[in-house]
Amino acid sequence: MLGRKKKSVIKRIWRKRIQPPESPTSSECPPSNHQSPSHPLSSQTNCFAQHASSPLSQSLATNTGVFPGSPQNNTIGNHSALKTSTLSILNQMKLEQLINLDCALEKGRTGPCVLVPNEEITIRRDIRVSPGFLSLVVWRYPSLPCDTILKSVPPCTPDHLYSCINPYHHTVSMVISPESPPPPYRERPPPPDRLRPPDQHDPAGLRYSSTRYHQSQETGGRIPTSGWMNIRYWENNRRVGQTYEVSTDTVSVLGDDTPLVSDSALCLSLLSSQCKSTEETIKIRNKIGLGILICREGSEVWLYNNSNIDVFVSSATLPRPIDDYSRIEQTRVYKVYPGHCLKVFDYDLAEHLLNISSRRTRRDGPIDVFYVNVSFCKGWGANYKRQEITNCPCWLQLHLEPPR
């Protein structure tokens, strides 16, 4: 009876795979009409022309210099060994592990780790991948190049003995060099939160009026905090809700009150329930879903985009041309695609920038480098039609506490 149930779950899991598209026989790309709503990047084809314009491909080209679908690229594709390797792993798993994996695939969210022995899998003679990479190809991104850099999503912590095959525990790590330009502009069609008590020094509804990041944007100085980061939510130039203080290493920012495994989460829809939002803001907020995960990892802060929409970020420590580091307040805006992650802050580099800014303090006033700006769906700056972040309908300020 147990064996029959296990086979049934395995069949159900395999049926949830994302089918890789067939390679086109002509020089033209076929229309992309097979996109799955729950897997926004699953419709990447093996046609170079169509791949070159896709968000996943643009990011991977930035990271590796190779477009998916180009002759130099190695993708697993619809190889017979893919099915054999996947079913071999599934058959060795316990029923409880299979149920956890099936649940994660059904709900399209994280969940518990599903650990299997970390043994390289030979797909073809020239392609060997990890079980974690295989799971991402089978159930999320079938055209993922084999040289893609992956990063585990906290709190997933696989080691050299075991690999996690929950596909929602892996993201594509964006690697941006200081000389690379920002991603091109691309127009797109349009758990209960644990807020702290109201802060007497931090009234809601304040108006944002400065694009400079001095030590004080609102109150004349940093508000003392026992956490390592404060999150403030804005809709255009209007503050919404109270400051959310973060003391745990990870925090999720959600669009709605979708329950998560993590107990540290900020829900934007609940924050804005007491005020009137614009139609554009509501539309974007409804698309955020699982939103973003912000993690402190040693001397770095990483942002994981778990939503189905693009996220735009800027900070003083994000890469820029070498000669731009003297202009600390002039930051670049980078796009983080769904299923991608980016190191958005580096404490070591921030300390170096502080030394630079200290020479300018007497002339320009103190400049705060311990911040990250995050906008959902809409970018801003020189490469976008919105020149200021205050023109973005739904965005966050992350204020990081300097090392003591």
mmCIF file of C-alpha atoms in Angstrom:
data_model
loop_
_atom_site.group_PDB
_atom_site.id
_atom_site.type_symbol
_atom_site.label_atom_id
_atom_site.label_comp_id
_atom_site.label_asym_id
_atom_site.label_seq_id
_atom_site.Cartn_x
_atom_site.Cartn_y
_atom_site.Cartn_z
ATOM 1 C CA MET A 1 0.000 0.000 0.000
ATOM 2 C CA LEU A 2 2.853 2.381 0.914
ATOM 3 C CA GLY A 3 4.657 1.549 -2.323
ATOM 4 C CA ARG A 4 1.540 2.278 -4.366
ATOM 5 C CA LYS A 5 1.059 5.662 -2.668
ATOM 6 C CA LYS A 6 4.716 6.527 -3.234
ATOM 7 C CA LYS A 7 4.432 5.754 -6.947
ATOM 8 C CA SER A 8 1.316 7.902 -7.162
ATOM 9 C CA VAL A 9 3.083 10.885 -5.562
ATOM 10 C CA ILE A 10 6.105 10.453 -7.862
ATOM 11 C CA LYS A 11 3.851 10.497 -10.935
ATOM 12 C CA ARG A 12 2.113 13.613 -9.650
ATOM 13 C CA ILE A 13 5.452 15.351 -9.034
ATOM 14 C CA TRP A 14 6.777 14.466 -12.487
ATOM 15 C CA ARG A 15 3.638 15.784 -14.174
ATOM 16 C CA LYS A 16 4.321 19.197 -12.596
ATOM 17 C CA ARG A 17 7.580 19.619 -14.516
ATOM 18 C CA ILE A 18 7.947 22.584 -16.852
ATOM 19 C CA GLN A 19 8.221 21.296 -20.406
ATOM 20 C CA PRO A 20 11.156 22.756 -22.348
ATOM 21 C CA PRO A 21 10.012 24.209 -25.684
ATOM 22 C CA GLU A 22 10.974 22.510 -28.903
ATOM 23 C CA SER A 23 13.763 24.077 -30.937
ATOM 24 C CA PRO A 24 12.320 25.942 -33.936
ATOM 25 C CA THR A 25 13.028 24.474 -37.360
ATOM 26 C CA SER A 26 12.965 27.819 -39.159
ATOM 27 C CA SER A 27 15.051 30.926 -38.620
ATOM 28 C CA GLU A 28 12.120 32.698 -36.993
ATOM 29 C CA CYS A 29 11.014 32.215 -33.435
ATOM 30 C CA PRO A 30 7.531 30.797 -32.905
ATOM 31 C CA PRO A 31 5.113 32.862 -30.826
ATOM 32 C CA SER A 32 5.493 32.290 -27.106
ATOM 33 C CA ASN A 33 2.054 31.036 -26.122
ATOM 34 C CA HIS A 34 3.010 28.382 -23.605
ATOM 35 C CA GLN A 35 3.851 30.564 -20.642
ATOM 36 C CA SER A 36 2.636 29.377 -17.280
ATOM 37 C CA PRO A 37 1.242 32.103 -14.980
ATOM 38 C CA SER A 38 2.821 30.494 -11.941
ATOM 39 C CA HIS A 39 6.216 30.195 -13.638
ATOM 40 C CA PRO A 40 6.861 33.537 -15.374
ATOM 41 C CA LEU A 41 10.273 32.522 -16.720
ATOM 42 C CA SER A 42 9.335 29.038 -17.886
ATOM 43 C CA SER A 43 8.533 30.130 -21.437
ATOM 44 C CA GLN A 44 12.142 30.711 -22.491
ATOM 45 C CA THR A 45 12.728 29.072 -25.874
ATOM 46 C CA ASN A 46 15.817 27.623 -27.529
ATOM 47 C CA CYS A 47 15.806 30.357 -30.161
ATOM 48 C CA PHE A 48 18.624 32.863 -29.832
ATOM 49 C CA ALA A 49 16.623 35.791 -31.188
ATOM 50 C CA GLN A 50 13.781 35.299 -28.716
ATOM 51 C CA HIS A 51 16.118 34.497 -25.835
ATOM 52 C CA ALA A 52 18.155 37.632 -26.332
ATOM 53 C CA SER A 53 15.179 39.815 -25.410
ATOM 54 C CA SER A 54 13.963 37.797 -22.430
ATOM 55 C CA PRO A 55 14.604 39.065 -18.883
ATOM 56 C CA LEU A 56 16.202 35.814 -17.740
ATOM 57 C CA SER A 57 18.493 35.799 -20.781
ATOM 58 C CA GLN A 58 19.538 39.428 -20.393
ATOM 59 C CA SER A 59 20.514 38.742 -16.800
ATOM 60 C CA LEU A 60 22.356 35.519 -17.610
ATOM 61 C CA ALA A 61 24.136 37.217 -20.490
ATOM 62 C CA THR A 62 25.281 39.874 -18.024
ATOM 63 C CA ASN A 63 26.491 37.175 -15.627
ATOM 64 C CA THR A 64 28.113 34.736 -18.050
ATOM 65 C CA GLY A 65 28.486 36.546 -21.372
ATOM 66 C CA VAL A 66 26.457 33.835 -23.119
ATOM 67 C CA PHE A 67 22.829 34.017 -24.175
ATOM 68 C CA PRO A 68 20.707 30.908 -23.567
ATOM 69 C CA GLY A 69 20.031 29.251 -26.901
ATOM 70 C CA SER A 70 23.232 30.491 -28.522
ATOM 71 C CA PRO A 71 25.634 27.909 -30.019
ATOM 72 C CA GLN A 72 28.131 28.370 -27.165
ATOM 73 C CA ASN A 73 25.526 27.658 -24.509
ATOM 74 C CA ASN A 74 25.020 24.360 -22.683
ATOM 75 C CA THR A 75 21.458 23.717 -21.585
ATOM 76 C CA ILE A 76 20.090 20.382 -20.485
ATOM 77 C CA GLY A 77 17.098 20.605 -22.837
ATOM 78 C CA ASN A 78 14.614 17.796 -23.320
ATOM 79 C CA HIS A 79 17.167 15.020 -23.080
ATOM 80 C CA SER A 80 16.020 11.513 -22.221
ATOM 81 C CA ALA A 81 18.581 11.344 -19.421
ATOM 82 C CA LEU A 82 16.763 14.215 -17.711
ATOM 83 C CA LYS A 83 13.721 12.057 -16.998
ATOM 84 C CA THR A 84 15.826 9.061 -16.046
ATOM 85 C CA SER A 85 17.951 11.064 -13.600
ATOM 86 C CA THR A 86 14.972 12.827 -12.030
ATOM 87 C CA LEU A 87 12.923 9.669 -11.533
ATOM 88 C CA SER A 88 15.979 7.918 -10.113
ATOM 89 C CA ILE A 89 16.269 10.594 -7.415
ATOM 90 C CA LEU A 90 12.534 10.545 -6.667
ATOM 91 C CA ASN A 91 12.452 6.756 -6.312
ATOM 92 C CA GLN A 92 15.188 6.881 -3.665
ATOM 93 C CA MET A 93 13.308 9.426 -1.543
ATOM 94 C CA LYS A 94 11.062 8.672 1.410
ATOM 95 C CA LEU A 95 7.325 9.268 1.177
ATOM 96 C CA GLU A 96 7.486 12.213 3.598
ATOM 97 C CA GLN A 97 10.133 13.908 1.436
ATOM 98 C CA LEU A 98 8.047 13.365 -1.688
ATOM 99 C CA ILE A 99 4.976 14.880 -0.042
ATOM 100 C CA ASN A 100 6.996 17.954 1.028
ATOM 101 C CA LEU A 101 8.300 18.404 -2.517
ATOM 102 C CA ASP A 102 4.832 17.934 -4.008
ATOM 103 C CA CYS A 103 3.417 20.531 -1.605
ATOM 104 C CA ALA A 104 6.109 23.079 -2.541
ATOM 105 C CA LEU A 105 5.428 22.553 -6.257
ATOM 106 C CA GLU A 106 1.660 22.782 -5.760
ATOM 107 C CA LYS A 107 1.730 26.049 -3.798
ATOM 108 C CA GLY A 108 4.596 27.636 -5.690
ATOM 109 C CA ARG A 109 6.397 28.773 -2.563
ATOM 110 C CA THR A 110 9.174 27.712 -0.240
ATOM 111 C CA GLY A 111 8.561 25.190 2.532
ATOM 112 C CA PRO A 112 10.899 22.682 4.168
ATOM 113 C CA CYS A 113 14.169 21.471 2.665
ATOM 114 C CA VAL A 114 14.071 18.224 0.708
ATOM 115 C CA LEU A 115 17.565 16.770 1.109
ATOM 116 C CA VAL A 116 19.120 14.073 -1.073
ATOM 117 C CA PRO A 117 22.741 12.863 -1.346
ATOM 118 C CA ASN A 118 24.874 15.524 -3.028
ATOM 119 C CA GLU A 119 26.111 13.417 -5.923
ATOM 120 C CA GLU A 120 26.761 14.888 -9.359
ATOM 121 C CA ILE A 121 24.321 13.741 -12.022
ATOM 122 C CA THR A 122 25.518 12.999 -15.551
ATOM 123 C CA ILE A 123 22.936 14.243 -18.044
ATOM 124 C CA ARG A 124 25.179 13.941 -21.076
ATOM 125 C CA ARG A 125 28.797 13.033 -21.438
ATOM 126 C CA ASP A 126 29.782 16.702 -21.247
ATOM 127 C CA ILE A 127 27.161 17.870 -18.712
ATOM 128 C CA ARG A 128 27.205 17.068 -15.001
ATOM 129 C CA VAL A 129 24.934 18.927 -12.589
ATOM 130 C CA SER A 130 23.983 18.893 -8.917
ATOM 131 C CA PRO A 131 20.577 17.605 -7.727
ATOM 132 C CA GLY A 132 19.622 21.176 -6.761
ATOM 133 C CA PHE A 133 20.370 22.474 -10.248
ATOM 134 C CA LEU A 134 18.444 19.587 -11.796
ATOM 135 C CA SER A 135 15.366 20.396 -9.702
ATOM 136 C CA LEU A 136 15.459 24.032 -10.839
ATOM 137 C CA VAL A 137 15.621 22.962 -14.495
ATOM 138 C CA VAL A 138 12.848 20.375 -14.189
ATOM 139 C CA TRP A 139 10.308 22.384 -12.181
ATOM 140 C CA ARG A 140 11.076 26.055 -12.826
ATOM 141 C CA TYR A 141 13.497 27.123 -15.575
ATOM 142 C CA PRO A 142 13.979 24.407 -18.236
ATOM 143 C CA SER A 143 16.365 26.505 -20.372
ATOM 144 C CA LEU A 144 18.756 27.416 -17.574
ATOM 145 C CA PRO A 145 22.396 27.305 -18.784
ATOM 146 C CA CYS A 146 24.550 24.817 -16.919
ATOM 147 C CA ASP A 147 27.125 27.468 -16.022
ATOM 148 C CA THR A 148 24.555 29.596 -14.192
ATOM 149 C CA ILE A 149 25.585 30.615 -10.678
ATOM 150 C CA LEU A 150 22.984 29.490 -8.133
ATOM 151 C CA LYS A 151 22.529 30.553 -4.525
ATOM 152 C CA SER A 152 20.518 28.853 -1.808
ATOM 153 C CA VAL A 153 17.661 30.851 -0.293
ATOM 154 C CA PRO A 154 17.927 31.108 3.514
ATOM 155 C CA PRO A 155 17.251 29.283 5.721
ATOM 156 C CA CYS A 156 18.174 26.455 3.311
ATOM 157 C CA THR A 157 21.699 25.347 4.225
ATOM 158 C CA PRO A 158 22.830 22.389 2.100
ATOM 159 C CA ASP A 159 26.332 21.057 2.684
ATOM 160 C CA HIS A 160 28.843 18.928 0.796
ATOM 161 C CA LEU A 161 26.982 15.763 1.844
ATOM 162 C CA TYR A 162 23.407 16.742 0.949
ATOM 163 C CA SER A 163 21.728 18.867 -1.693
ATOM 164 C CA CYS A 164 18.242 20.382 -1.415
ATOM 165 C CA ILE A 165 15.939 19.688 -4.369
ATOM 166 C CA ASN A 166 13.151 22.053 -3.342
ATOM 167 C CA PRO A 167 13.319 24.275 -6.471
ATOM 168 C CA TYR A 168 12.098 27.292 -4.500
ATOM 169 C CA HIS A 169 15.194 27.091 -2.306
ATOM 170 C CA HIS A 170 17.465 28.135 -5.196
ATOM 171 C CA THR A 171 17.824 31.411 -7.077
ATOM 172 C CA VAL A 172 19.975 32.741 -9.899
ATOM 173 C CA SER A 173 22.752 34.857 -8.414
ATOM 174 C CA MET A 174 23.296 38.110 -10.299
ATOM 175 C CA VAL A 175 26.972 38.974 -10.711
ATOM 176 C CA ILE A 176 27.500 42.598 -11.729
ATOM 177 C CA SER A 177 30.942 43.997 -12.442
ATOM 178 C CA PRO A 178 31.699 47.681 -11.715
ATOM 179 C CA GLU A 179 32.148 48.395 -15.429
ATOM 180 C CA SER A 180 28.861 46.865 -16.594
ATOM 181 C CA PRO A 181 25.956 49.179 -17.494
ATOM 182 C CA PRO A 182 22.633 48.920 -15.658
ATOM 183 C CA PRO A 183 20.092 46.516 -17.180
ATOM 184 C CA PRO A 184 18.057 48.112 -19.991
ATOM 185 C CA TYR A 185 14.628 49.550 -19.320
ATOM 186 C CA ARG A 186 11.774 47.267 -20.316
ATOM 187 C CA GLU A 187 8.210 48.469 -19.984
ATOM 188 C CA ARG A 188 5.732 45.867 -18.769
ATOM 189 C CA PRO A 189 1.956 45.957 -18.993
ATOM 190 C CA PRO A 190 0.370 47.201 -16.492
ATOM 191 C CA PRO A 191 1.827 35.595 7.660
ATOM 192 C CA PRO A 192 0.335 38.204 9.834
ATOM 193 C CA ASP A 193 2.864 41.015 10.084
ATOM 194 C CA ARG A 194 4.554 41.688 13.386
ATOM 195 C CA LEU A 195 4.604 45.459 13.520
ATOM 196 C CA ARG A 196 6.096 47.038 16.580
ATOM 197 C CA PRO A 197 4.120 49.562 18.646
ATOM 198 C CA PRO A 198 3.897 53.061 17.144
ATOM 199 C CA ASP A 199 7.056 55.124 17.563
ATOM 200 C CA GLN A 200 6.463 58.594 18.984
ATOM 201 C CA HIS A 201 9.433 59.883 16.999
ATOM 202 C CA ASP A 202 8.286 58.309 13.763
ATOM 203 C CA PRO A 203 4.805 59.515 12.751
ATOM 204 C CA ALA A 204 3.187 57.935 9.706
ATOM 205 C CA GLY A 205 2.207 59.863 6.621
ATOM 206 C CA LEU A 206 5.399 61.927 6.352
ATOM 207 C CA ARG A 207 6.255 63.354 2.961
ATOM 208 C CA TYR A 208 9.514 62.515 1.240
ATOM 209 C CA SER A 209 11.105 65.699 -0.041
ATOM 210 C CA SER A 210 14.812 65.012 -0.491
ATOM 211 C CA THR A 211 16.750 62.769 -2.842
ATOM 212 C CA ARG A 212 19.952 63.251 -0.854
ATOM 213 C CA TYR A 213 20.786 60.678 1.778
ATOM 214 C CA HIS A 214 21.982 62.691 4.750
ATOM 215 C CA GLN A 215 21.947 61.199 8.199
ATOM 216 C CA SER A 216 18.497 62.658 8.637
ATOM 217 C CA GLN A 217 15.731 62.496 6.068
ATOM 218 C CA GLU A 218 12.928 63.081 8.528
ATOM 219 C CA THR A 219 13.892 63.505 12.149
ATOM 220 C CA GLY A 220 17.340 65.123 12.250
ATOM 221 C CA GLY A 221 19.157 61.903 13.104
ATOM 222 C CA ARG A 222 18.946 58.132 13.188
ATOM 223 C CA ILE A 223 16.365 56.645 15.531
ATOM 224 C CA PRO A 224 18.068 54.377 18.112
ATOM 225 C CA THR A 225 17.195 50.752 17.465
ATOM 226 C CA SER A 226 18.015 47.363 18.914
ATOM 227 C CA GLY A 227 17.809 45.748 15.464
ATOM 228 C CA TRP A 228 20.168 45.839 12.493
ATOM 229 C CA MET A 229 17.727 47.373 10.000
ATOM 230 C CA ASN A 230 14.598 49.545 9.810
ATOM 231 C CA ILE A 231 12.141 49.257 6.914
ATOM 232 C CA ARG A 232 9.959 52.176 5.863
ATOM 233 C CA TYR A 233 7.238 51.798 3.254
ATOM 234 C CA TRP A 234 6.377 54.582 0.793
ATOM 235 C CA GLU A 235 3.730 55.121 -1.876
ATOM 236 C CA ASN A 236 5.109 57.803 -4.184
ATOM 237 C CA ASN A 237 6.232 60.611 -1.809
ATOM 238 C CA ARG A 238 3.997 59.587 1.105
ATOM 239 C CA ARG A 239 5.109 57.477 4.059
ATOM 240 C CA VAL A 240 2.680 54.678 4.906
ATOM 241 C CA GLY A 241 2.500 52.972 8.295
ATOM 242 C CA GLN A 242 5.116 52.761 11.009
ATOM 243 C CA THR A 243 8.772 51.862 10.797
ATOM 244 C CA TYR A 244 9.356 48.102 10.953
ATOM 245 C CA GLU A 245 12.369 47.154 13.048
ATOM 246 C CA VAL A 246 14.267 44.009 12.041
ATOM 247 C CA SER A 247 16.269 42.063 14.611
ATOM 248 C CA THR A 248 16.334 38.614 12.937
ATOM 249 C CA ASP A 249 18.829 37.848 10.164
ATOM 250 C CA THR A 250 16.062 37.383 7.594
ATOM 251 C CA VAL A 251 12.824 39.236 6.913
ATOM 252 C CA SER A 252 10.184 38.842 4.196
ATOM 253 C CA VAL A 253 8.265 41.745 2.666
ATOM 254 C CA LEU A 254 4.956 40.469 1.289
ATOM 255 C CA GLY A 255 2.271 42.018 -0.844
ATOM 256 C CA ASP A 256 -0.531 40.358 1.110
ATOM 257 C CA ASP A 257 -0.950 38.205 4.221
ATOM 258 C CA THR A 258 0.104 34.968 2.503
ATOM 259 C CA PRO A 259 1.354 32.635 5.258
ATOM 260 C CA LEU A 260 5.044 31.780 5.137
ATOM 261 C CA VAL A 261 7.360 29.420 6.967
ATOM 262 C CA SER A 262 9.261 32.468 8.279
ATOM 263 C CA ASP A 263 7.706 34.215 11.273
ATOM 264 C CA SER A 264 9.429 37.534 10.486
ATOM 265 C CA ALA A 265 7.410 39.231 7.776
ATOM 266 C CA LEU A 266 6.105 42.669 6.844
ATOM 267 C CA CYS A 267 2.777 42.769 4.979
ATOM 268 C CA LEU A 268 2.316 45.859 2.790
ATOM 269 C CA SER A 269 -1.440 45.435 2.291
ATOM 270 C CA LEU A 270 -1.994 45.486 6.061
ATOM 271 C CA LEU A 271 0.308 48.485 6.455
ATOM 272 C CA SER A 272 -1.696 50.485 3.928
ATOM 273 C CA SER A 273 -5.139 49.376 5.119
ATOM 274 C CA GLN A 274 -5.653 52.617 7.061
ATOM 275 C CA CYS A 275 -4.943 54.949 4.141
ATOM 276 C CA LYS A 276 -6.187 55.465 0.602
ATOM 277 C CA SER A 277 -3.829 54.159 -2.074
ATOM 278 C CA THR A 278 -3.890 55.028 -5.765
ATOM 279 C CA GLU A 279 -5.205 52.531 -8.295
ATOM 280 C CA GLU A 280 -1.699 52.037 -9.720
ATOM 281 C CA THR A 281 -0.272 51.304 -6.268
ATOM 282 C CA ILE A 282 -3.004 48.771 -5.480
ATOM 283 C CA LYS A 283 -2.447 47.039 -8.814
ATOM 284 C CA ILE A 284 1.293 46.690 -8.189
ATOM 285 C CA ARG A 285 0.864 45.660 -4.555
ATOM 286 C CA ASN A 286 -1.500 42.873 -5.631
ATOM 287 C CA LYS A 287 1.235 41.506 -7.904
ATOM 288 C CA ILE A 288 3.923 41.365 -5.225
ATOM 289 C CA GLY A 289 2.715 38.086 -3.695
ATOM 290 C CA LEU A 290 5.649 36.381 -1.960
ATOM 291 C CA GLY A 291 7.619 39.581 -2.434
ATOM 292 C CA ILE A 292 11.250 39.743 -1.388
ATOM 293 C CA LEU A 293 13.451 38.151 1.242
ATOM 294 C CA ILE A 294 16.138 40.362 2.789
ATOM 295 C CA CYS A 295 18.985 38.547 4.532
ATOM 296 C CA ARG A 296 21.993 39.633 6.527
ATOM 297 C CA GLU A 297 24.805 37.232 5.670
ATOM 298 C CA GLY A 298 27.991 38.149 7.487
ATOM 299 C CA SER A 299 29.153 41.546 6.225
ATOM 300 C CA GLU A 300 26.702 41.468 3.305
ATOM 301 C CA VAL A 301 22.988 42.030 2.773
ATOM 302 C CA TRP A 302 21.280 40.004 0.041
ATOM 303 C CA LEU A 303 17.884 40.500 -1.589
ATOM 304 C CA TYR A 304 15.995 37.490 -3.000
ATOM 305 C CA ASN A 305 13.144 38.208 -5.408
ATOM 306 C CA ASN A 306 10.448 35.611 -4.669
ATOM 307 C CA SER A 307 7.712 37.493 -6.532
ATOM 308 C CA ASN A 308 6.596 37.304 -10.158
ATOM 309 C CA ILE A 309 7.534 40.925 -10.905
ATOM 310 C CA ASP A 310 10.795 42.812 -11.320
ATOM 311 C CA VAL A 311 12.303 44.595 -8.334
ATOM 312 C CA PHE A 312 14.566 47.648 -8.695
ATOM 313 C CA VAL A 313 17.270 48.467 -6.158
ATOM 314 C CA SER A 314 19.931 51.064 -5.464
ATOM 315 C CA SER A 315 22.475 51.545 -2.705
ATOM 316 C CA ALA A 316 25.770 53.293 -2.175
ATOM 317 C CA THR A 317 27.680 49.997 -2.343
ATOM 318 C CA LEU A 318 26.199 48.569 -5.553
ATOM 319 C CA PRO A 319 28.696 48.423 -8.456
ATOM 320 C CA ARG A 320 29.270 51.488 -10.604
ATOM 321 C CA PRO A 321 32.083 52.747 -12.850
ATOM 322 C CA ILE A 322 35.254 53.165 -10.832
ATOM 323 C CA ASP A 323 35.350 56.945 -11.261
ATOM 324 C CA ASP A 324 31.785 57.260 -9.911
ATOM 325 C CA TYR A 325 32.687 56.156 -6.386
ATOM 326 C CA SER A 326 33.745 59.704 -5.562
ATOM 327 C CA ARG A 327 30.119 60.802 -6.122
ATOM 328 C CA ILE A 328 28.573 58.751 -3.359
ATOM 329 C CA GLU A 329 25.078 60.172 -3.628
ATOM 330 C CA GLN A 330 24.824 59.309 -7.359
ATOM 331 C CA THR A 331 23.838 55.651 -7.247
ATOM 332 C CA ARG A 332 22.782 53.300 -10.027
ATOM 333 C CA VAL A 333 19.512 51.427 -10.213
ATOM 334 C CA TYR A 334 19.636 47.684 -10.885
ATOM 335 C CA LYS A 335 16.844 45.342 -11.852
ATOM 336 C CA VAL A 336 16.439 42.055 -9.962
ATOM 337 C CA TYR A 337 14.366 39.603 -11.978
ATOM 338 C CA PRO A 338 11.942 37.057 -10.497
ATOM 339 C CA GLY A 339 13.839 34.056 -9.175
ATOM 340 C CA HIS A 340 17.069 36.079 -8.920
ATOM 341 C CA CYS A 341 19.090 37.408 -6.005
ATOM 342 C CA LEU A 342 21.572 40.250 -5.636
ATOM 343 C CA LYS A 343 23.992 41.426 -2.978
ATOM 344 C CA VAL A 344 22.529 44.865 -2.334
ATOM 345 C CA PHE A 345 24.816 46.036 0.454
ATOM 346 C CA ASP A 346 28.396 45.478 1.576
ATOM 347 C CA TYR A 347 29.382 46.727 5.041
ATOM 348 C CA ASP A 348 33.117 46.610 4.251
ATOM 349 C CA LEU A 349 32.695 48.817 1.182
ATOM 350 C CA ALA A 350 30.382 51.126 3.141
ATOM 351 C CA GLU A 351 33.166 51.728 5.679
ATOM 352 C CA HIS A 352 35.469 52.684 2.814
ATOM 353 C CA LEU A 353 32.846 55.066 1.403
ATOM 354 C CA LEU A 354 32.450 56.639 4.837
ATOM 355 C CA ASN A 355 36.134 57.532 4.780
ATOM 356 C CA ILE A 356 35.621 59.221 1.411
ATOM 357 C CA SER A 357 32.508 61.084 2.545
ATOM 358 C CA SER A 358 34.174 62.338 5.736
ATOM 359 C CA ARG A 359 36.377 64.604 3.602
ATOM 360 C CA ARG A 360 33.253 66.219 2.142
ATOM 361 C CA THR A 361 31.203 66.514 5.341
ATOM 362 C CA ARG A 362 32.268 70.070 6.113
ATOM 363 C CA ARG A 363 31.289 71.251 2.616
ATOM 364 C CA ASP A 364 28.123 69.251 1.825
ATOM 365 C CA GLY A 365 26.938 67.980 5.195
ATOM 366 C CA PRO A 366 27.013 64.338 6.366
ATOM 367 C CA ILE A 367 26.030 61.714 3.798
ATOM 368 C CA ASP A 368 24.456 58.441 4.905
ATOM 369 C CA VAL A 369 25.690 55.389 2.976
ATOM 370 C CA PHE A 370 23.861 52.825 5.131
ATOM 371 C CA TYR A 371 20.668 52.515 3.100
ATOM 372 C CA VAL A 372 19.055 50.519 0.287
ATOM 373 C CA ASN A 373 16.111 51.674 -1.833
ATOM 374 C CA VAL A 374 13.766 49.031 -3.270
ATOM 375 C CA SER A 375 10.957 49.675 -5.764
ATOM 376 C CA PHE A 376 8.461 47.048 -6.874
ATOM 377 C CA CYS A 377 7.761 46.811 -10.624
ATOM 378 C CA LYS A 378 8.866 50.374 -11.496
ATOM 379 C CA GLY A 379 12.399 51.666 -11.957
ATOM 380 C CA TRP A 380 13.668 55.216 -11.606
ATOM 381 C CA GLY A 381 16.649 57.342 -12.536
ATOM 382 C CA ALA A 382 18.460 58.273 -15.737
ATOM 383 C CA ASN A 383 17.524 55.073 -17.581
ATOM 384 C CA TYR A 384 13.827 55.167 -16.709
ATOM 385 C CA LYS A 385 10.939 57.507 -17.329
ATOM 386 C CA ARG A 386 10.563 58.107 -13.571
ATOM 387 C CA GLN A 387 13.466 60.343 -12.617
ATOM 388 C CA GLU A 388 12.991 60.134 -8.840
ATOM 389 C CA ILE A 389 12.076 57.225 -6.611
ATOM 390 C CA THR A 390 9.292 59.394 -5.204
ATOM 391 C CA ASN A 391 7.546 58.858 -8.563
ATOM 392 C CA CYS A 392 7.422 55.103 -7.906
ATOM 393 C CA PRO A 393 4.052 53.876 -6.596
ATOM 394 C CA CYS A 394 5.328 51.193 -4.215
ATOM 395 C CA TRP A 395 8.797 51.273 -2.666
ATOM 396 C CA LEU A 396 10.861 50.699 0.481
ATOM 397 C CA GLN A 397 13.673 52.393 2.340
ATOM 398 C CA LEU A 398 15.987 49.993 4.147
ATOM 399 C CA HIS A 399 17.990 51.857 6.809
ATOM 400 C CA LEU A 400 20.903 49.731 8.020
ATOM 401 C CA GLU A 401 22.539 50.238 11.382
ATOM 402 C CA PRO A 402 26.270 51.025 11.087
ATOM 403 C CA PRO A 403 28.581 48.551 12.852
ATOM 404 C CA ARG A 404 29.145 49.501 16.470
#
